[in-house]
Short mmCIF file of C-alpha atoms and ligand atoms in Angstrom, two decimals:
data_model
loop_
_atom_site.label_atom_id
_atom_site.label_comp_id
_atom_site.label_asym_id
_atom_site.label_seq_id
_atom_site.Cartn_x
_atom_site.Cartn_y
_atom_site.Cartn_z
CA MET A 853 -24.34 37.75 32.54
CA ARG A 854 -23.03 34.20 32.92
CA VAL A 855 -19.98 33.23 30.89
CA SER A 856 -18.73 29.67 31.12
CA ILE A 857 -15.15 28.56 30.63
CA LEU A 858 -14.66 25.75 28.09
CA SER A 859 -11.61 23.50 27.81
CA PRO A 860 -9.83 23.72 24.47
CA SER A 861 -10.45 20.82 22.12
CA VAL A 862 -6.98 21.03 20.66
CA ASN A 863 -3.67 20.37 22.38
CA LEU A 864 -0.69 21.25 20.27
CA PHE A 865 2.13 20.15 22.50
CA ASN A 866 1.52 16.41 22.49
CA GLY A 867 1.46 16.34 18.68
CA TYR A 868 -2.12 15.01 18.53
CA LEU A 869 -5.39 16.82 17.98
CA ALA A 870 -8.62 15.49 19.51
CA GLY A 871 -12.12 16.85 19.87
CA ASN A 872 -14.91 18.28 17.77
CA ASN A 873 -14.39 19.04 14.07
CA ILE A 874 -11.12 17.10 13.96
CA GLY A 875 -10.57 14.59 11.17
CA HIS A 876 -7.87 11.93 11.07
CA SER A 877 -6.25 10.43 8.01
CA SER A 878 -3.51 7.92 7.55
CA VAL A 879 -1.35 7.47 4.43
CA SER A 880 0.33 4.11 3.92
CA ILE A 881 2.89 2.64 1.53
CA GLY A 882 0.00 1.20 -0.50
CA ASP A 883 -1.48 4.71 -1.03
CA LEU A 884 1.72 6.24 -2.39
CA VAL A 885 1.75 4.71 -5.89
CA GLU A 886 4.52 6.25 -8.03
CA VAL A 887 5.34 8.89 -5.42
CA PHE A 888 8.82 7.54 -4.60
CA ARG A 889 11.63 7.14 -7.10
CA GLU A 890 11.96 3.39 -6.51
CA GLU A 891 8.43 2.26 -7.38
CA THR A 892 9.62 -1.34 -7.75
CA ILE A 893 10.93 -1.32 -4.15
CA ARG A 894 7.73 0.30 -2.84
CA LYS A 895 5.72 -2.55 -4.37
CA THR A 896 7.72 -5.10 -2.34
CA MET A 897 6.95 -3.29 0.95
CA ASP A 898 3.99 -3.89 3.30
CA PRO A 899 1.19 -1.80 1.77
CA LYS A 900 -0.32 -1.29 5.24
CA ALA A 901 2.85 0.28 6.71
CA VAL A 902 1.93 3.82 7.74
CA VAL A 903 4.10 6.58 6.26
CA TYR A 904 2.28 9.57 7.80
CA GLU A 905 -0.86 10.58 9.66
CA VAL A 906 -2.70 13.89 9.65
CA ASP A 907 -5.08 15.30 12.29
CA ALA A 908 -6.93 18.26 10.79
CA PHE A 909 -9.00 20.71 12.84
CA LYS A 910 -11.63 22.19 10.51
CA PRO A 911 -13.75 24.59 12.56
CA VAL A 912 -15.38 26.02 9.41
CA GLU A 913 -16.78 24.34 6.30
CA ASP A 914 -14.25 22.94 3.81
CA GLY A 915 -13.90 25.36 0.91
CA SER A 916 -15.40 28.34 2.74
CA GLU A 917 -13.76 31.72 2.21
CA GLY A 918 -12.14 33.54 5.13
CA GLY A 919 -11.64 30.57 7.45
CA LEU A 920 -8.54 28.72 8.60
CA PHE A 921 -7.65 25.07 9.08
CA PHE A 922 -5.09 23.75 11.52
CA GLY A 923 -3.31 20.42 11.18
CA VAL A 924 -0.74 18.22 12.84
CA THR A 925 1.15 15.74 10.66
CA ARG A 926 3.32 12.90 11.96
CA ILE A 927 5.72 11.34 9.45
CA ASN A 928 7.29 8.05 10.53
CA SER A 929 11.00 7.48 10.16
CA GLY A 930 11.78 5.24 7.22
CA ALA A 931 12.60 5.07 3.55
CA VAL A 932 11.60 3.55 0.23
CA GLY A 933 14.97 2.34 -0.99
CA LYS A 934 17.21 5.29 0.00
CA GLU A 935 14.49 7.93 -0.26
CA TYR A 936 13.18 9.17 3.09
CA PHE A 937 9.49 8.95 4.01
CA MET A 938 7.70 12.18 3.06
CA THR A 939 4.30 13.70 2.42
CA ARG A 940 2.76 13.42 -1.04
CA GLY A 941 3.11 17.20 -1.42
CA HIS A 942 0.74 19.59 -3.14
CA TYR A 943 0.01 23.00 -4.65
CA HIS A 944 -3.08 24.75 -3.40
CA THR A 945 -5.98 24.56 -5.83
CA MET A 946 -6.41 28.31 -5.17
CA ARG A 947 -2.83 28.98 -6.18
CA ASN A 948 -2.33 32.27 -4.31
CA ARG A 949 -3.17 30.72 -0.89
CA CYS A 950 -0.29 30.59 1.62
CA GLU A 951 0.41 28.33 4.62
CA PHE A 952 2.54 28.12 7.77
CA TYR A 953 4.36 24.96 8.85
CA TRP A 954 6.18 24.66 12.20
CA GLY A 955 8.26 21.97 13.81
CA ILE A 956 7.01 20.15 16.92
CA SER A 957 9.35 17.14 17.18
CA GLY A 958 11.98 15.41 15.05
CA LYS A 959 13.77 16.93 12.10
CA GLY A 960 13.32 17.22 8.39
CA LEU A 961 13.40 19.25 5.23
CA LEU A 962 10.68 21.25 3.53
CA ILE A 963 10.86 21.34 -0.28
CA LEU A 964 9.29 24.42 -1.85
CA LEU A 965 8.72 24.46 -5.61
CA ASP A 966 7.32 27.52 -7.36
CA GLU A 967 5.56 27.64 -10.72
CA ASN A 968 8.83 28.59 -12.50
CA ARG A 969 10.25 25.35 -11.04
CA GLN A 970 12.58 27.26 -8.72
CA ILE A 971 13.33 25.04 -5.71
CA LYS A 972 14.06 26.04 -2.12
CA VAL A 973 14.86 23.64 0.70
CA GLU A 974 14.35 24.70 4.32
CA GLU A 975 15.20 22.86 7.54
CA ILE A 976 12.52 22.06 10.07
CA SER A 977 13.16 21.31 13.74
CA PRO A 978 11.21 21.76 17.01
CA GLY A 979 10.09 25.39 17.21
CA SER A 980 11.07 26.36 13.66
CA VAL A 981 8.49 28.24 11.58
CA ASN A 982 8.34 28.00 7.78
CA PHE A 983 6.24 30.26 5.58
CA ILE A 984 4.92 28.72 2.36
CA PRO A 985 4.11 31.48 -0.15
CA GLY A 986 1.29 31.22 -2.69
CA TYR A 987 1.94 29.54 -6.06
CA THR A 988 4.37 27.17 -4.29
CA ALA A 989 4.13 23.39 -3.91
CA HIS A 990 5.25 22.00 -0.55
CA ARG A 991 6.44 18.60 0.61
CA MET A 992 7.82 17.65 4.03
CA ILE A 993 10.52 15.00 4.39
CA ASN A 994 11.51 13.16 7.59
CA THR A 995 15.32 12.95 7.58
CA GLY A 996 15.57 11.93 11.26
CA ASP A 997 15.54 8.69 13.22
CA GLY A 998 12.29 9.50 15.07
CA ILE A 999 8.83 10.71 14.11
CA LEU A 1000 8.76 14.16 12.47
CA THR A 1001 5.75 16.02 13.88
CA PHE A 1002 4.82 19.39 12.43
CA GLY A 1003 1.94 21.81 12.64
CA ALA A 1004 0.26 23.54 9.70
CA CYS A 1005 -2.22 26.38 9.27
CA TRP A 1006 -3.84 27.12 5.91
CA PRO A 1007 -6.90 28.92 4.49
CA SER A 1008 -10.10 26.86 4.41
CA ASP A 1009 -10.60 27.57 0.70
CA ALA A 1010 -7.01 26.65 -0.36
CA GLY A 1011 -7.75 23.09 -1.55
CA HIS A 1012 -5.15 20.45 -2.49
CA ASP A 1013 -3.87 19.96 -6.04
CA TYR A 1014 -1.86 16.71 -6.24
CA GLU A 1015 -2.20 16.31 -9.99
CA ALA A 1016 0.48 18.87 -11.02
CA ILE A 1017 2.97 17.04 -8.80
CA ARG A 1018 1.93 13.63 -10.12
CA LEU A 1019 2.58 14.84 -13.67
CA HIS A 1020 5.77 16.88 -13.18
CA GLY A 1021 7.30 15.85 -9.84
CA PHE A 1022 9.13 18.11 -7.38
CA GLY A 1023 12.40 18.43 -9.32
CA VAL A 1024 14.49 16.95 -6.50
CA ARG A 1025 14.69 13.79 -4.41
CA VAL A 1026 16.09 13.57 -0.87
CA ILE A 1027 18.01 10.39 -0.19
CA LYS A 1028 20.15 9.01 2.65
CA ASN A 1029 23.74 8.90 1.37
CA GLY A 1030 26.53 6.48 2.31
CA ASN A 1031 27.36 8.57 5.43
CA GLY A 1032 23.75 8.39 6.60
CA GLU A 1033 23.25 12.08 5.76
CA PRO A 1034 20.47 13.61 3.64
CA GLU A 1035 21.52 14.45 0.12
CA ILE A 1036 19.43 16.37 -2.41
CA LEU A 1037 19.54 14.94 -5.92
CA PRO A 1038 17.97 16.30 -9.10
CA GLU A 1039 15.03 14.18 -10.19
CA ALA A 1040 16.04 11.75 -12.93
C1 LIG B 1023 -0.17 19.46 6.39
C2 LIG B 1023 -1.09 20.37 5.59
C3 LIG B 1023 -2.26 19.55 5.05
C4 LIG B 1023 -1.73 18.35 4.27
C5 LIG B 1023 -0.81 17.50 5.15
C6 LIG B 1023 -0.19 16.31 4.41
O1 LIG B 1023 -0.84 19.06 7.55
O2 LIG B 1023 -0.37 20.95 4.53
O3 LIG B 1023 -3.03 20.38 4.19
O4 LIG B 1023 -2.81 17.57 3.77
O5 LIG B 1023 0.25 18.33 5.63
O6 LIG B 1023 0.40 16.71 3.20
P1 LIG B 1023 -0.12 16.15 1.78
O7 LIG B 1023 -1.58 16.54 1.66
O8 LIG B 1023 0.75 16.82 0.77
O9 LIG B 1023 0.05 14.69 1.80
ZN1 LIG B 1024 -0.81 23.17 1.73
#
Protein backbone atom coordinates (compact mmCIF):
# COMPACT_ATOMS: atom_id res chain seq x y z
CA MET A 1 0.00 0.00 0.00
CA ARG A 2 1.25 3.49 -0.85
CA VAL A 3 0.01 6.36 1.28
CA SER A 4 1.12 9.87 0.39
CA ILE A 5 1.48 12.74 2.81
CA LEU A 6 -0.37 15.93 1.82
CA SER A 7 0.32 19.42 3.16
CA PRO A 8 -2.63 21.00 4.95
CA SER A 9 -4.48 23.65 2.96
CA VAL A 10 -5.31 25.64 6.06
CA ASN A 11 -2.94 27.44 8.39
CA LEU A 12 -4.62 28.80 11.47
CA PHE A 13 -1.76 30.59 13.13
CA ASN A 14 -1.18 33.34 10.59
CA GLY A 15 -4.86 34.32 10.69
CA TYR A 16 -5.39 33.61 6.97
CA LEU A 17 -6.84 30.57 5.23
CA ALA A 18 -5.68 29.61 1.73
CA GLY A 19 -6.21 26.60 -0.48
CA ASN A 20 -9.00 24.52 -1.94
CA ASN A 21 -12.62 25.10 -0.91
CA ILE A 22 -11.79 28.40 0.78
CA GLY A 23 -13.93 31.44 0.02
CA HIS A 24 -13.05 35.04 0.84
CA SER A 25 -15.44 37.87 1.54
CA SER A 26 -14.94 41.46 2.50
CA VAL A 27 -17.48 43.72 4.22
CA SER A 28 -17.06 47.47 3.82
CA ILE A 29 -18.64 50.59 5.29
CA GLY A 30 -20.85 50.80 2.19
CA ASP A 31 -22.27 47.29 2.88
CA LEU A 32 -23.31 48.03 6.46
CA VAL A 33 -26.40 50.18 5.82
CA GLU A 34 -28.27 50.89 9.09
CA VAL A 35 -26.09 48.49 11.08
CA PHE A 36 -24.43 51.18 13.23
CA ARG A 37 -26.27 53.59 15.49
CA GLU A 38 -24.95 56.68 13.69
CA GLU A 39 -26.20 56.00 10.17
CA THR A 40 -25.68 59.66 9.22
CA ILE A 41 -21.97 59.42 10.16
CA ARG A 42 -21.58 56.10 8.30
CA LYS A 43 -22.89 57.79 5.14
CA THR A 44 -20.10 60.40 5.33
CA MET A 45 -17.39 57.69 5.50
CA ASP A 46 -15.53 56.07 2.58
CA PRO A 47 -17.89 53.29 1.44
CA LYS A 48 -14.89 51.22 0.29
CA ALA A 49 -13.20 51.21 3.72
CA VAL A 50 -13.03 47.57 4.82
CA VAL A 51 -14.59 46.80 8.21
CA TYR A 52 -13.97 43.03 8.23
CA GLU A 53 -12.92 40.12 6.06
CA VAL A 54 -13.87 36.45 6.31
CA ASP A 55 -12.00 33.41 4.95
CA ALA A 56 -14.33 30.40 5.08
CA PHE A 57 -13.16 26.82 4.58
CA LYS A 58 -16.16 24.83 3.29
CA PRO A 59 -15.00 21.26 2.72
CA VAL A 60 -18.60 20.04 2.28
CA GLU A 61 -21.54 21.48 0.35
CA ASP A 62 -23.23 24.56 1.83
CA GLY A 63 -26.43 23.48 3.59
CA SER A 64 -25.47 19.81 3.85
CA GLU A 65 -26.33 18.02 7.09
CA GLY A 66 -23.56 16.63 9.29
CA GLY A 67 -20.67 18.74 7.99
CA LEU A 68 -18.67 21.56 9.53
CA PHE A 69 -17.37 24.89 8.26
CA PHE A 70 -14.31 26.67 9.57
CA GLY A 71 -13.71 30.41 9.27
CA VAL A 72 -11.25 33.12 10.15
CA THR A 73 -12.56 36.68 10.50
CA ARG A 74 -10.39 39.79 10.71
CA ILE A 75 -12.10 42.94 12.00
CA ASN A 76 -10.17 46.16 11.47
CA SER A 77 -9.76 48.64 14.29
CA GLY A 78 -12.06 51.62 13.87
CA ALA A 79 -15.43 53.11 14.66
CA VAL A 80 -18.52 54.67 13.15
CA GLY A 81 -18.88 57.70 15.38
CA LYS A 82 -18.08 56.20 18.81
CA GLU A 83 -19.30 52.70 17.97
CA TYR A 84 -16.53 50.16 17.39
CA PHE A 85 -16.24 48.20 14.13
CA MET A 86 -18.08 44.88 14.43
CA THR A 87 -19.59 42.04 12.44
CA ARG A 88 -23.15 42.34 11.16
CA GLY A 89 -24.15 39.53 13.53
CA HIS A 90 -26.68 36.77 12.92
CA TYR A 91 -28.90 33.99 14.24
CA HIS A 92 -28.56 30.65 12.54
CA THR A 93 -31.39 29.92 10.13
CA MET A 94 -31.53 26.46 11.77
CA ARG A 95 -31.99 28.01 15.18
CA ASN A 96 -30.70 25.11 17.29
CA ARG A 97 -27.26 25.08 15.58
CA CYS A 98 -24.30 26.05 17.80
CA GLU A 99 -20.86 27.50 17.01
CA PHE A 100 -17.39 27.97 18.53
CA TYR A 101 -15.44 31.24 18.28
CA TRP A 102 -11.83 31.57 19.48
CA GLY A 103 -9.41 34.44 19.69
CA ILE A 104 -6.29 34.51 17.49
CA SER A 105 -5.06 38.12 17.81
CA GLY A 106 -6.33 41.42 19.18
CA LYS A 107 -9.15 41.85 21.65
CA GLY A 108 -12.87 42.31 21.61
CA LEU A 109 -16.28 41.48 22.93
CA LEU A 110 -18.78 38.87 21.83
CA ILE A 111 -22.45 39.84 22.21
CA LEU A 112 -24.82 36.91 22.65
CA LEU A 113 -28.56 37.52 22.38
CA ASP A 114 -31.06 34.74 22.95
CA GLU A 115 -34.64 34.58 21.71
CA ASN A 116 -35.96 35.94 25.06
CA ARG A 117 -33.71 38.95 24.41
CA GLN A 118 -31.40 38.01 27.29
CA ILE A 119 -27.94 39.46 26.56
CA LYS A 120 -24.53 38.11 27.55
CA VAL A 121 -21.22 39.78 26.76
CA GLU A 122 -18.01 37.73 26.74
CA GLU A 123 -14.40 38.87 26.30
CA ILE A 124 -12.29 37.51 23.48
CA SER A 125 -8.48 37.53 23.43
CA PRO A 126 -5.75 35.33 21.88
CA GLY A 127 -6.43 31.73 22.91
CA SER A 128 -9.87 32.34 24.43
CA VAL A 129 -12.69 29.98 23.39
CA ASN A 130 -16.34 31.06 23.32
CA PHE A 131 -19.26 28.69 22.90
CA ILE A 132 -22.32 30.07 21.11
CA PRO A 133 -25.40 28.02 22.06
CA GLY A 134 -28.31 27.42 19.68
CA TYR A 135 -31.14 29.99 19.48
CA THR A 136 -28.55 32.73 20.14
CA ALA A 137 -27.53 35.61 17.87
CA HIS A 138 -23.83 36.47 17.88
CA ARG A 139 -21.86 39.58 16.98
CA MET A 140 -18.14 40.21 17.45
CA ILE A 141 -16.81 43.69 18.26
CA ASN A 142 -13.21 44.90 17.93
CA THR A 143 -12.51 47.03 21.01
CA GLY A 144 -8.71 47.07 20.49
CA ASP A 145 -6.22 49.22 18.60
CA GLY A 146 -5.16 46.42 16.23
CA ILE A 147 -6.93 43.88 14.03
CA LEU A 148 -9.16 41.44 15.92
CA THR A 149 -8.68 38.00 14.35
CA PHE A 150 -10.87 35.13 15.47
CA GLY A 151 -11.63 31.60 14.36
CA ALA A 152 -15.09 30.06 14.03
CA CYS A 153 -16.47 26.57 13.52
CA TRP A 154 -20.14 25.98 12.72
CA PRO A 155 -22.39 23.28 11.21
CA SER A 156 -22.65 23.34 7.41
CA ASP A 157 -26.46 23.43 7.56
CA ALA A 158 -26.68 26.30 10.13
CA GLY A 159 -27.29 29.14 7.63
CA HIS A 160 -27.25 32.88 8.42
CA ASP A 161 -30.37 34.83 9.40
CA TYR A 162 -29.60 38.57 9.33
CA GLU A 163 -33.22 39.67 9.02
CA ALA A 164 -34.21 39.22 12.70
CA ILE A 165 -31.28 41.44 13.69
CA ARG A 166 -32.11 44.03 11.04
CA LEU A 167 -35.65 44.27 12.41
CA HIS A 168 -35.00 44.12 16.17
CA GLY A 169 -31.30 44.91 16.72
CA PHE A 170 -29.02 43.38 19.36
CA GLY A 171 -30.38 45.29 22.37
CA VAL A 172 -27.00 46.88 23.19
CA ARG A 173 -24.37 49.05 21.53
CA VAL A 174 -20.66 49.05 22.42
CA ILE A 175 -19.06 52.48 22.26
CA LYS A 176 -15.69 54.00 23.17
CA ASN A 177 -16.26 56.25 26.17
CA GLY A 178 -14.41 59.44 27.16
CA ASN A 179 -11.64 57.38 28.83
CA GLY A 180 -11.11 55.37 25.65
CA GLU A 181 -12.70 52.30 27.27
CA PRO A 182 -15.52 50.14 25.88
CA GLU A 183 -18.90 50.88 27.39
CA ILE A 184 -22.07 48.87 26.81
CA LEU A 185 -25.18 50.98 26.29
CA PRO A 186 -28.78 49.86 25.88
CA GLU A 187 -29.96 50.35 22.32
CA ALA A 188 -31.98 53.55 21.98
C1 LIG B 1 -17.61 34.02 11.62
C2 LIG B 1 -18.71 33.00 11.38
C3 LIG B 1 -19.29 33.20 9.99
C4 LIG B 1 -19.72 34.66 9.81
C5 LIG B 1 -18.55 35.60 10.08
C6 LIG B 1 -18.94 37.08 9.99
O1 LIG B 1 -16.53 33.71 10.79
O2 LIG B 1 -19.72 33.17 12.35
O3 LIG B 1 -20.41 32.34 9.83
O4 LIG B 1 -20.25 34.86 8.51
O5 LIG B 1 -18.06 35.35 11.40
O6 LIG B 1 -20.08 37.37 10.76
P1 LIG B 1 -21.44 37.91 10.09
O7 LIG B 1 -21.89 36.88 9.09
O8 LIG B 1 -22.39 38.07 11.24
O9 LIG B 1 -21.12 39.19 9.44
ZN1 LIG C 1 -22.91 31.82 13.33
